[in-house]
Short mmCIF file of C-alpha atoms in Angstrom, two decimals:
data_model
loop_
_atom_site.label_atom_id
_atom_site.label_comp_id
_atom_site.label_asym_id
_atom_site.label_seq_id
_atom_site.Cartn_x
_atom_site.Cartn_y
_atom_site.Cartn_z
CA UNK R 1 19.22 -19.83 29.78
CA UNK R 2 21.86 -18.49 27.63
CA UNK R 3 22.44 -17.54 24.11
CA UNK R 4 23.90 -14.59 22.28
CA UNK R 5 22.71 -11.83 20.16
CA UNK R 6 24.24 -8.90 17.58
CA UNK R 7 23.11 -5.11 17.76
CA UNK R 8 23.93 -3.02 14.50
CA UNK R 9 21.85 -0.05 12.81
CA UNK R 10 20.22 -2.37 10.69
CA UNK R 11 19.27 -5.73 12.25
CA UNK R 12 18.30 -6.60 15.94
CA UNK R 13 19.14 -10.62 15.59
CA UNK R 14 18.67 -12.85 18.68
CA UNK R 15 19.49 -16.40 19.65
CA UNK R 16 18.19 -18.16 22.26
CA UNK R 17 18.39 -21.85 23.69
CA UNK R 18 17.57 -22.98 27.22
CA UNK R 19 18.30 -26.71 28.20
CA UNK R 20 15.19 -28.45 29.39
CA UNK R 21 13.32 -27.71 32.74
CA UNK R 22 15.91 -25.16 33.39
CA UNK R 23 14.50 -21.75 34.70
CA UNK R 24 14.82 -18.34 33.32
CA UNK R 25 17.92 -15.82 34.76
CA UNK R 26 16.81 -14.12 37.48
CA UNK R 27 18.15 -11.02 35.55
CA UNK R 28 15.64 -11.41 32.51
CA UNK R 29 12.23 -10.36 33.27
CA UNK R 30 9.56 -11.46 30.40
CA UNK R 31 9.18 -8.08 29.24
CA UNK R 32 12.13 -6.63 26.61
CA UNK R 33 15.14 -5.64 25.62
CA UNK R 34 15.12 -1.51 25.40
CA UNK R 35 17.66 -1.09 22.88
CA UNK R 36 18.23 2.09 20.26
CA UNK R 37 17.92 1.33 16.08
CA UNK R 38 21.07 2.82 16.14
CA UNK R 39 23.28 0.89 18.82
CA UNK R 40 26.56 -0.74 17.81
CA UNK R 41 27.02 -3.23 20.66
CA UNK R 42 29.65 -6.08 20.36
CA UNK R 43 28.46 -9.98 20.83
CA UNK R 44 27.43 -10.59 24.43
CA UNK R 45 26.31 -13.79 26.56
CA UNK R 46 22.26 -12.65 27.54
CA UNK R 47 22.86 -14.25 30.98
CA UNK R 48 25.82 -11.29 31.60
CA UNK R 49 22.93 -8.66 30.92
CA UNK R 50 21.07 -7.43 33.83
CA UNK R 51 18.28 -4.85 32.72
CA UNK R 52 18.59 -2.42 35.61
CA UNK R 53 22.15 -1.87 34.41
CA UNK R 54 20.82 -1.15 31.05
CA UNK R 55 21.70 3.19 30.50
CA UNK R 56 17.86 5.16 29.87
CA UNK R 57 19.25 6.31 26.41
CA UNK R 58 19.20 2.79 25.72
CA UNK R 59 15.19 2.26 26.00
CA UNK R 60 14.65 3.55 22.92
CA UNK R 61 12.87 0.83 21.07
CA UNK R 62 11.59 -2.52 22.33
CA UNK R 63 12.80 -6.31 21.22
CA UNK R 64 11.13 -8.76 22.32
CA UNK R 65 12.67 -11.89 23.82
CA UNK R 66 9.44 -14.04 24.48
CA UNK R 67 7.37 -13.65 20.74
CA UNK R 68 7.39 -12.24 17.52
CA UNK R 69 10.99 -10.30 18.00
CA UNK R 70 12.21 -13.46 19.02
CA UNK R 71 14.72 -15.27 16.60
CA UNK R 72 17.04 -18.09 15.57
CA UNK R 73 19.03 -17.12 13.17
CA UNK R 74 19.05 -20.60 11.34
CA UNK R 75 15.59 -20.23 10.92
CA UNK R 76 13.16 -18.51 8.34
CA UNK R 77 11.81 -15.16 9.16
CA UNK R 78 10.36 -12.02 7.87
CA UNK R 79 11.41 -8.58 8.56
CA UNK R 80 9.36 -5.59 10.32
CA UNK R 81 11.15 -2.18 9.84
CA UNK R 82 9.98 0.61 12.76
CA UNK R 83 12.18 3.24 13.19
CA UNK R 84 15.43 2.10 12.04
CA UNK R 85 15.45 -0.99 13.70
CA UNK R 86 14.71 -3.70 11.73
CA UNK R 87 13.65 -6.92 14.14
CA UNK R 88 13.20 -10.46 12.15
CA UNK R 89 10.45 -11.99 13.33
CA UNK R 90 9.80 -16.03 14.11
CA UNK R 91 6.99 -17.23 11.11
CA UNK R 92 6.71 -19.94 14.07
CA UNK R 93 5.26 -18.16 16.79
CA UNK R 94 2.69 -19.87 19.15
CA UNK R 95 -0.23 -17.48 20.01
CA UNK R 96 -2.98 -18.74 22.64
CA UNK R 97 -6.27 -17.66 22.39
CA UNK R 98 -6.13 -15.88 25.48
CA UNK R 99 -3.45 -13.45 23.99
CA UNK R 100 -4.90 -9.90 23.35
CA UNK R 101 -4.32 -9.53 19.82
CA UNK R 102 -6.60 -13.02 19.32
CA UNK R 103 -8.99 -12.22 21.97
CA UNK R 104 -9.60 -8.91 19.90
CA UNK R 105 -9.68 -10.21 16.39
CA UNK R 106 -11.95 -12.97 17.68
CA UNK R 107 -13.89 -10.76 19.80
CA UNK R 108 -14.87 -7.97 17.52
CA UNK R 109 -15.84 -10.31 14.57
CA UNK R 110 -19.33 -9.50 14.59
CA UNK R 111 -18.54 -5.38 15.11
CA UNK R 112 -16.13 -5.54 12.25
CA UNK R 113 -18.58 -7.33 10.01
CA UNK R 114 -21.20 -4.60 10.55
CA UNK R 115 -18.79 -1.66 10.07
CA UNK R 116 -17.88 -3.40 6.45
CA UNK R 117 -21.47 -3.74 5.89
CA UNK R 118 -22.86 -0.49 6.47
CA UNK R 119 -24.17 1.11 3.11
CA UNK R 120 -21.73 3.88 2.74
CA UNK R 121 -18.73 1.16 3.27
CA UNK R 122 -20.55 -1.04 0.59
CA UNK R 123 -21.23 1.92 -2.04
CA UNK R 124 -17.33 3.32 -0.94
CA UNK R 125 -16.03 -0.30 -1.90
CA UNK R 126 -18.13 -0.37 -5.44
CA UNK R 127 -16.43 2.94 -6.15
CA UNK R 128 -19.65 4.94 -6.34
CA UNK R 129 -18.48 7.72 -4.06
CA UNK R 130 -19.88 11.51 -3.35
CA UNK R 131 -16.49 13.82 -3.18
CA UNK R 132 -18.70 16.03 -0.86
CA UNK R 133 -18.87 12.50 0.98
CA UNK R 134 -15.87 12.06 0.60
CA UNK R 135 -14.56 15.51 2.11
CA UNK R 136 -16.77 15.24 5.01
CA UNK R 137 -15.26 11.51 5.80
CA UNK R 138 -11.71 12.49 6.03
CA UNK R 139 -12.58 15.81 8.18
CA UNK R 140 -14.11 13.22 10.49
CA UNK R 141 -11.37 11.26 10.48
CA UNK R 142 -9.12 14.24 11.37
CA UNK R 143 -11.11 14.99 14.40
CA UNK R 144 -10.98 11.12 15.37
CA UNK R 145 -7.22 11.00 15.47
CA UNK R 146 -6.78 14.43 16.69
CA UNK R 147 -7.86 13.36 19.43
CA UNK R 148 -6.29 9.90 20.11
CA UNK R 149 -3.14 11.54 18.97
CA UNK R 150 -3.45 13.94 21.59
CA UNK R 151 -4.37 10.98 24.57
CA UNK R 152 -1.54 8.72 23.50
CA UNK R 153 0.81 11.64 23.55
CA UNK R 154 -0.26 12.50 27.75
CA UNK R 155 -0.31 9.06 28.14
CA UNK R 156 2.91 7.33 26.51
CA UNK R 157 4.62 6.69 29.25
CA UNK R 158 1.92 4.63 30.63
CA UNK R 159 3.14 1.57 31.15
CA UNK R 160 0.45 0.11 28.84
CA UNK R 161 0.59 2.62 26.09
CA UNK R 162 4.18 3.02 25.98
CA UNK R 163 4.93 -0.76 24.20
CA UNK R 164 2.29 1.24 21.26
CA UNK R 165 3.49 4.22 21.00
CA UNK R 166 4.74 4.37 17.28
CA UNK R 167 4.23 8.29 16.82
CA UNK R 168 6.64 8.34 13.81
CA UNK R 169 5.37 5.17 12.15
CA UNK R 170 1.35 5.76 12.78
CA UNK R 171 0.30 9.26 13.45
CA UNK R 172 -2.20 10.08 11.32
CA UNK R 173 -2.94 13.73 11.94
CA UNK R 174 -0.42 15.41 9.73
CA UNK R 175 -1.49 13.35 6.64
CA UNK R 176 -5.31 13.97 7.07
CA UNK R 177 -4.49 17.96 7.20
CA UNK R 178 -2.48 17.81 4.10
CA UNK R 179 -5.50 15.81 2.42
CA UNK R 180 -7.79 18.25 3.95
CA UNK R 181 -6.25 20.88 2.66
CA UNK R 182 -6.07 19.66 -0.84
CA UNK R 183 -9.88 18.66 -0.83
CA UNK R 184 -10.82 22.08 0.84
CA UNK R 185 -8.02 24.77 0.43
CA UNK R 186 -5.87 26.73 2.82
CA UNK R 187 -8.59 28.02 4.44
CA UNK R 188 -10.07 24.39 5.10
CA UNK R 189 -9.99 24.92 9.22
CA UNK R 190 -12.80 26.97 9.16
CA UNK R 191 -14.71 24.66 6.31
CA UNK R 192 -14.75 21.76 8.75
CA UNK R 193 -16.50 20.63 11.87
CA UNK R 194 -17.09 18.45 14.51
CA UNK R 195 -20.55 16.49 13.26
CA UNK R 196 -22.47 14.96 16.08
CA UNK R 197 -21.94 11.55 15.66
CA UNK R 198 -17.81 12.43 15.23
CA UNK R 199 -18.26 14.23 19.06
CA UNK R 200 -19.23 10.84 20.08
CA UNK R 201 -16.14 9.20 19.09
CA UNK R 202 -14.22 11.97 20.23
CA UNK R 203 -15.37 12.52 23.57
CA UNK R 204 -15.17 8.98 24.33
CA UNK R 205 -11.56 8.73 23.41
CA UNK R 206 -10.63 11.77 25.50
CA UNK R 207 -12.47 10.42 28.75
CA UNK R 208 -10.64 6.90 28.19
CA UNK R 209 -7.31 9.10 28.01
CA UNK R 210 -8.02 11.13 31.42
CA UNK R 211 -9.51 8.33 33.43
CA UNK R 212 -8.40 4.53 31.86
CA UNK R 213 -5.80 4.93 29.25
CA UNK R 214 -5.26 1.31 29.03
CA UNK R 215 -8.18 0.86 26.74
CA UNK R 216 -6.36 3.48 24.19
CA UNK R 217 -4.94 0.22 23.55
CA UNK R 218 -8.40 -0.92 21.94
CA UNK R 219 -9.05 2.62 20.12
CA UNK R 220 -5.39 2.51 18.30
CA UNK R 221 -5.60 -1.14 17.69
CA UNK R 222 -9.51 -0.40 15.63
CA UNK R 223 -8.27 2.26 13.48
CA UNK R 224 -4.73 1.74 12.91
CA UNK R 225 -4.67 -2.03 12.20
CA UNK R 226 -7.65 -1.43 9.91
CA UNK R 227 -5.55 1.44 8.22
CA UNK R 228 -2.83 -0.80 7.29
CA UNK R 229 -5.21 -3.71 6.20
CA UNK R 230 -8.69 -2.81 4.65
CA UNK R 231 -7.70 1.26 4.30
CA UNK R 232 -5.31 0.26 1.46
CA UNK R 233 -7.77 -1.23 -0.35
CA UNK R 234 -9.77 1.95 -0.19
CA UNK R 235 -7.29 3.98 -1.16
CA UNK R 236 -6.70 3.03 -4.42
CA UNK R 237 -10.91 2.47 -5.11
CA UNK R 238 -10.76 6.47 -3.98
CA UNK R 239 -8.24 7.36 -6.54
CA UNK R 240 -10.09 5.84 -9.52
CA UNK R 241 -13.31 6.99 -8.40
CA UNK R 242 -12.50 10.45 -7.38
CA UNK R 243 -9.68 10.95 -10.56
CA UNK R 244 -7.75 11.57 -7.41
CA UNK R 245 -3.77 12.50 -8.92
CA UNK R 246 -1.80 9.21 -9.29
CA UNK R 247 0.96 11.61 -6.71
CA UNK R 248 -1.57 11.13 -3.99
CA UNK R 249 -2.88 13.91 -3.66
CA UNK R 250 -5.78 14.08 -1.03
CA UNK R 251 -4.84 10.37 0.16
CA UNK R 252 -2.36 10.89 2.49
CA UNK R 253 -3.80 9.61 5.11
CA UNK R 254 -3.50 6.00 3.80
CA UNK R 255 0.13 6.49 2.89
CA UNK R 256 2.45 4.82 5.94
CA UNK R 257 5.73 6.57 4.53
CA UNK R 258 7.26 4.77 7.66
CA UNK R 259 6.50 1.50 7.34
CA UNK R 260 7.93 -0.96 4.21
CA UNK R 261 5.91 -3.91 5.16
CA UNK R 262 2.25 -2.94 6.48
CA UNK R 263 2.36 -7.24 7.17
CA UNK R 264 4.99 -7.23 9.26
CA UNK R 265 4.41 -3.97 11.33
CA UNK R 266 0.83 -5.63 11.80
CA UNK R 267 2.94 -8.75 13.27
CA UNK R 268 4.71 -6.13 15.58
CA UNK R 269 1.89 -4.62 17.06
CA UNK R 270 0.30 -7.93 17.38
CA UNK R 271 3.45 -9.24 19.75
CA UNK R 272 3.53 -5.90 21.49
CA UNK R 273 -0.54 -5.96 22.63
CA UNK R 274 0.75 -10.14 23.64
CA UNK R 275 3.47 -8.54 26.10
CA UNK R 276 1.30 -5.97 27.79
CA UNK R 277 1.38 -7.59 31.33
CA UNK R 278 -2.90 -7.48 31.71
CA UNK R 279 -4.89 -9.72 33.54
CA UNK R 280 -8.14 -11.32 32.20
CA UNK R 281 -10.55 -8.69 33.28
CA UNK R 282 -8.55 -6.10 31.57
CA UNK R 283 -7.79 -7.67 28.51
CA UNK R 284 -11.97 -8.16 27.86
CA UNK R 285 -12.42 -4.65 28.73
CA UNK R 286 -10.52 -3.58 26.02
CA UNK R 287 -12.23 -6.06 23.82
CA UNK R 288 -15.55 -4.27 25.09
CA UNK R 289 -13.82 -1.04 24.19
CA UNK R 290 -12.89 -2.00 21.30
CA UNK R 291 -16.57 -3.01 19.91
CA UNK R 292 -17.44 0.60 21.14
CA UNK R 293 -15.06 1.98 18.95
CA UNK R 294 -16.42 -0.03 15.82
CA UNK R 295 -19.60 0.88 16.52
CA UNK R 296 -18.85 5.12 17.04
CA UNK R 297 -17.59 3.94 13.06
CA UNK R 298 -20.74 2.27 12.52
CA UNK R 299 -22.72 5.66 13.57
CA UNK R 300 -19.81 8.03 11.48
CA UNK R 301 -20.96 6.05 8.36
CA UNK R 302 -24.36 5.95 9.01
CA UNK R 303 -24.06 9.95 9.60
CA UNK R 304 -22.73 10.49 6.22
CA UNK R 305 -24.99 8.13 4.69
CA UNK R 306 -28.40 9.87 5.60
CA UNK R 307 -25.93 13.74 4.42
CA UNK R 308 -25.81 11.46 1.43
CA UNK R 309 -29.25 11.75 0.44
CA UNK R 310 -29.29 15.45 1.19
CA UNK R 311 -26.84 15.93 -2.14
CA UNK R 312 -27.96 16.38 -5.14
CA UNK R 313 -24.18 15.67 -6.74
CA UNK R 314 -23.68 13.33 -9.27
CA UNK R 315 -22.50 9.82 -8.33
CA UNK R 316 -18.91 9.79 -9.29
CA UNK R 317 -18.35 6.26 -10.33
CA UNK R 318 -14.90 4.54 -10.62
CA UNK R 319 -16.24 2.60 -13.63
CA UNK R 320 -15.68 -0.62 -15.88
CA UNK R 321 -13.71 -3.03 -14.61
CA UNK R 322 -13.85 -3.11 -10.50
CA UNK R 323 -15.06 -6.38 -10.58
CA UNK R 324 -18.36 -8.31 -10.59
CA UNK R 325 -19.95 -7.27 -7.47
CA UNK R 326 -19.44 -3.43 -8.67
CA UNK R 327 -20.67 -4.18 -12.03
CA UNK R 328 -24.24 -6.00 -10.24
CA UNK R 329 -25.59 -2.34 -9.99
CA UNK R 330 -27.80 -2.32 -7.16
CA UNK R 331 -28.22 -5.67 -6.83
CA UNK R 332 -29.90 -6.62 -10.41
CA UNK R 333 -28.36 -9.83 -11.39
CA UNK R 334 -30.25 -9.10 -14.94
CA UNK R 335 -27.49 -6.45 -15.64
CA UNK R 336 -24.50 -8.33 -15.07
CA UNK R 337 -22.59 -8.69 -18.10
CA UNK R 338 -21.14 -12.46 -16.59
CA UNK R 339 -24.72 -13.58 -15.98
CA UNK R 340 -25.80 -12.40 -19.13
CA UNK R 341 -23.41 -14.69 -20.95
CA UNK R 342 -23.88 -17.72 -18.85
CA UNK R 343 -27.49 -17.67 -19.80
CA UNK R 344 -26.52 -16.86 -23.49
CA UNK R 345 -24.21 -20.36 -23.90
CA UNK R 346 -26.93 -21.91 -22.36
CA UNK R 347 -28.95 -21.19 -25.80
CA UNK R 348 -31.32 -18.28 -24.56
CA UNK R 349 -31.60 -15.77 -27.86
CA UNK R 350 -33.15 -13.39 -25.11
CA UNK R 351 -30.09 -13.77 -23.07
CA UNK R 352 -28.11 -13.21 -26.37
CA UNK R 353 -29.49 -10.56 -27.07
CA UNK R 354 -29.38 -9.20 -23.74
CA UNK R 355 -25.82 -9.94 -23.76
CA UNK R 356 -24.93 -7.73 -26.27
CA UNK R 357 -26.79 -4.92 -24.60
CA UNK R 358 -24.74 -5.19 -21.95
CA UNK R 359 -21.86 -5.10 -23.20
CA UNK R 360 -22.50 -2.27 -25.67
CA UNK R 361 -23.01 0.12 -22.42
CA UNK R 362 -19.74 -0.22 -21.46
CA UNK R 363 -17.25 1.48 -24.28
CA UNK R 364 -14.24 -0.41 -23.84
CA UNK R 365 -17.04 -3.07 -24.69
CA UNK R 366 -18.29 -1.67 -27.52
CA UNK R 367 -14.65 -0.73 -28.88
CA UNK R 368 -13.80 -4.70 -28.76
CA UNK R 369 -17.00 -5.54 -30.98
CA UNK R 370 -16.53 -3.02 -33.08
CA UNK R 371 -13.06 -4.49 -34.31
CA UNK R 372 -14.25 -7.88 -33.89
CA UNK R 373 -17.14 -7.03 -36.08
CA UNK R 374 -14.52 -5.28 -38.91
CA UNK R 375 -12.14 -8.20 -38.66
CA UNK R 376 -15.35 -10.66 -39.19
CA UNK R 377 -16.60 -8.54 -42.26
CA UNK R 378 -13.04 -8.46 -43.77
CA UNK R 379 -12.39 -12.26 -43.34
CA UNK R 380 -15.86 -12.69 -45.05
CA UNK R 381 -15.15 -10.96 -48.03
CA UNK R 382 -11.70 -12.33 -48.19
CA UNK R 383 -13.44 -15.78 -48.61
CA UNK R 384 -15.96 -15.37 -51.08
CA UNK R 385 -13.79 -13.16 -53.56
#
């Protein structure tokens, strides 16, 4: 094997080639490259690198030479930023289905489906959201990565923890107590606590730190991954819905200041669950672990769904224009504004009629006809004077 690659502050960029049937140096072991983002190494031949020789202030931050950190230079690529180092990833990579990262996504289908379609994530998504909800959720949420915060820091030099340990680029805990404190006030520690479903979720990520920390893997791969994918999408539904301050103000917690490409970081951690050396057994007990984890955020949701009915506060609604299925209210296809007109071309006057209806309940609606109606009247009289 041989090939060559360049270290600077900016860009980790490797180069590999290996002639046919020709084994691997005995000095490269498939796991990485422990190399600092801020390194300024000259061009070297990989087979003159041993690892062993490698100094510990070097094993700062991991490159992969076996998957997504692995790159030709001649070849098209995307870039993942994490703490300074910015490693260009290969669009070509080759994952088996018996890599972790597609063992979980394929494994927790069904568990992520019913998280997304509890009630309180369906009314969250519509934009028809309770602040005290609201408040209640993020305190949760505080508690939840307080504690796996708290594990992966015990546990980070575990050999499988360590390859996730992105305290800089992921922690959470800071973010929710600024948002906490916004929603609550300075006194908001003694406003919050521990509900009983959230002491679930808690306690089970403390016992998996003392006595199997390898399935933190399948806790921080739940929430964070769904952070940087669905969470973003909730974000900006809670700022409409809530009048939440276009600064984000009480949304910190979705806001990776870290990361410039929430795609490629996802890619990252992806390649860095592939390299964890597991065997079979282990990898589908973290799978297992990681439908427990869904499900303590099935039981969360359904917690603050049954508080839900306990409040008397008004609904606050994010309003016109968040799309059909938000506009359906409740479910009664009668009341959709596109349904409504479908029947109305169709040459139902009761469906006309109720088309205007419609549309005169929603103001930027009404404002539309109104000048449609002036314009109309004006072009009328135009003509017959």
């Amino acid at each position: 094997m041989s090939g060559s690659a360049i270290i600077t502050d900016q860009i980790i960029s490797v180069s590999t080639h290996r002639a046919p049937n020709t084994p691997p140096h005995p000095t490269i072991t498939p796991s990485c490259y422990l190399l600092p983002s801020h390194s300024h190494v000259p061009l070297f031949n990989i087979d003159e690198i041993n690892l062993e020789e490698i100094p510990r202030s070097f094993k700062t931050e991991t490159v992969s030479l076996t998957s997504a950190a692995k790159v030709n230079t001649e070849s098209k690529s995307n870039g993942a930023t994490t703490q300074g180092a910015r490693i260009m990833e290969d669009e070509d990579e080759h994952l088996s289905p018996f890599d972790l990262s597609e063992m979980l996504a394929e494994g927790t289908k069904e568990a992520h489906d019913r998280a997304e379609n509890c009630q309180f994530v369906k009314d969250f998504l519509r934009g028809h959201i309770k602040k005290e909800l609201f408040k209640r959720g993020t305190a949760a949420l505080y508690f939840v990565y307080l504690a796996m915060e708290e594990e992966m820091e015990k546990n980070k030099d575990h050999p499988h923890v360590a390859p996730l340990y992105f305290p800089a680029d992921l922690y959470r805990r800071e973010a929710l107590a600024q948002d906490l404190e916004y929603l609550y006030g300075d006194d908001w520690e003694s406003q919050i606590s521990l509900s009983a479903g959230t002491k679930l979720y808690v306690d089970r990520i403390h016992e998996v730190g003392l006595k199997d920390p390898v399935l933190l893997a399948a806790h921080s791969y739940t929430r964070y991954m769904g952070d940087l994918s669905g969470g973003q999408i909730l974000k900006k539904v809670a700022q409409r819905a809530l009048k939440l301050p276009s600064t984000g103000e009480g949304l910190n917690f979705y806001q990776f200041e870290e990361i410039h490409s929430h795609k490629d970081f996802k890619q990252l951690y992806r390649s860095r669950l592939n390299e964890l050396e597991l065997d079979m057994e282990t990898k589908q007990r973290i799978v297992d672990e990681s439908n427990k984890a869904f499900g303590f955020n099935v039981t969360v949701f359904s917690e603050l769904e049954e508080i839900g009915k306990t409040i008397k506060e008004e609904v606050l609604d994010a309003g016109f224009g968040h799309g059909h299925a938000e506009i359906m209210q409740g479910g009664d296809i009668s009341k959709c504004p596109y349904y409504a007109a479908k029947m109305a071309v169709s040459g139902n006057p009761t469906h006309a009629v109720q088309l205007v209806q419609t549309l005169l309940r929603q103001l930027p609606c009404t404002v539309v006809l109104a000048t449609w109606v002036a314009i109309l009247a004006g072009f009328t009289a135009w003509y017959f004077l």
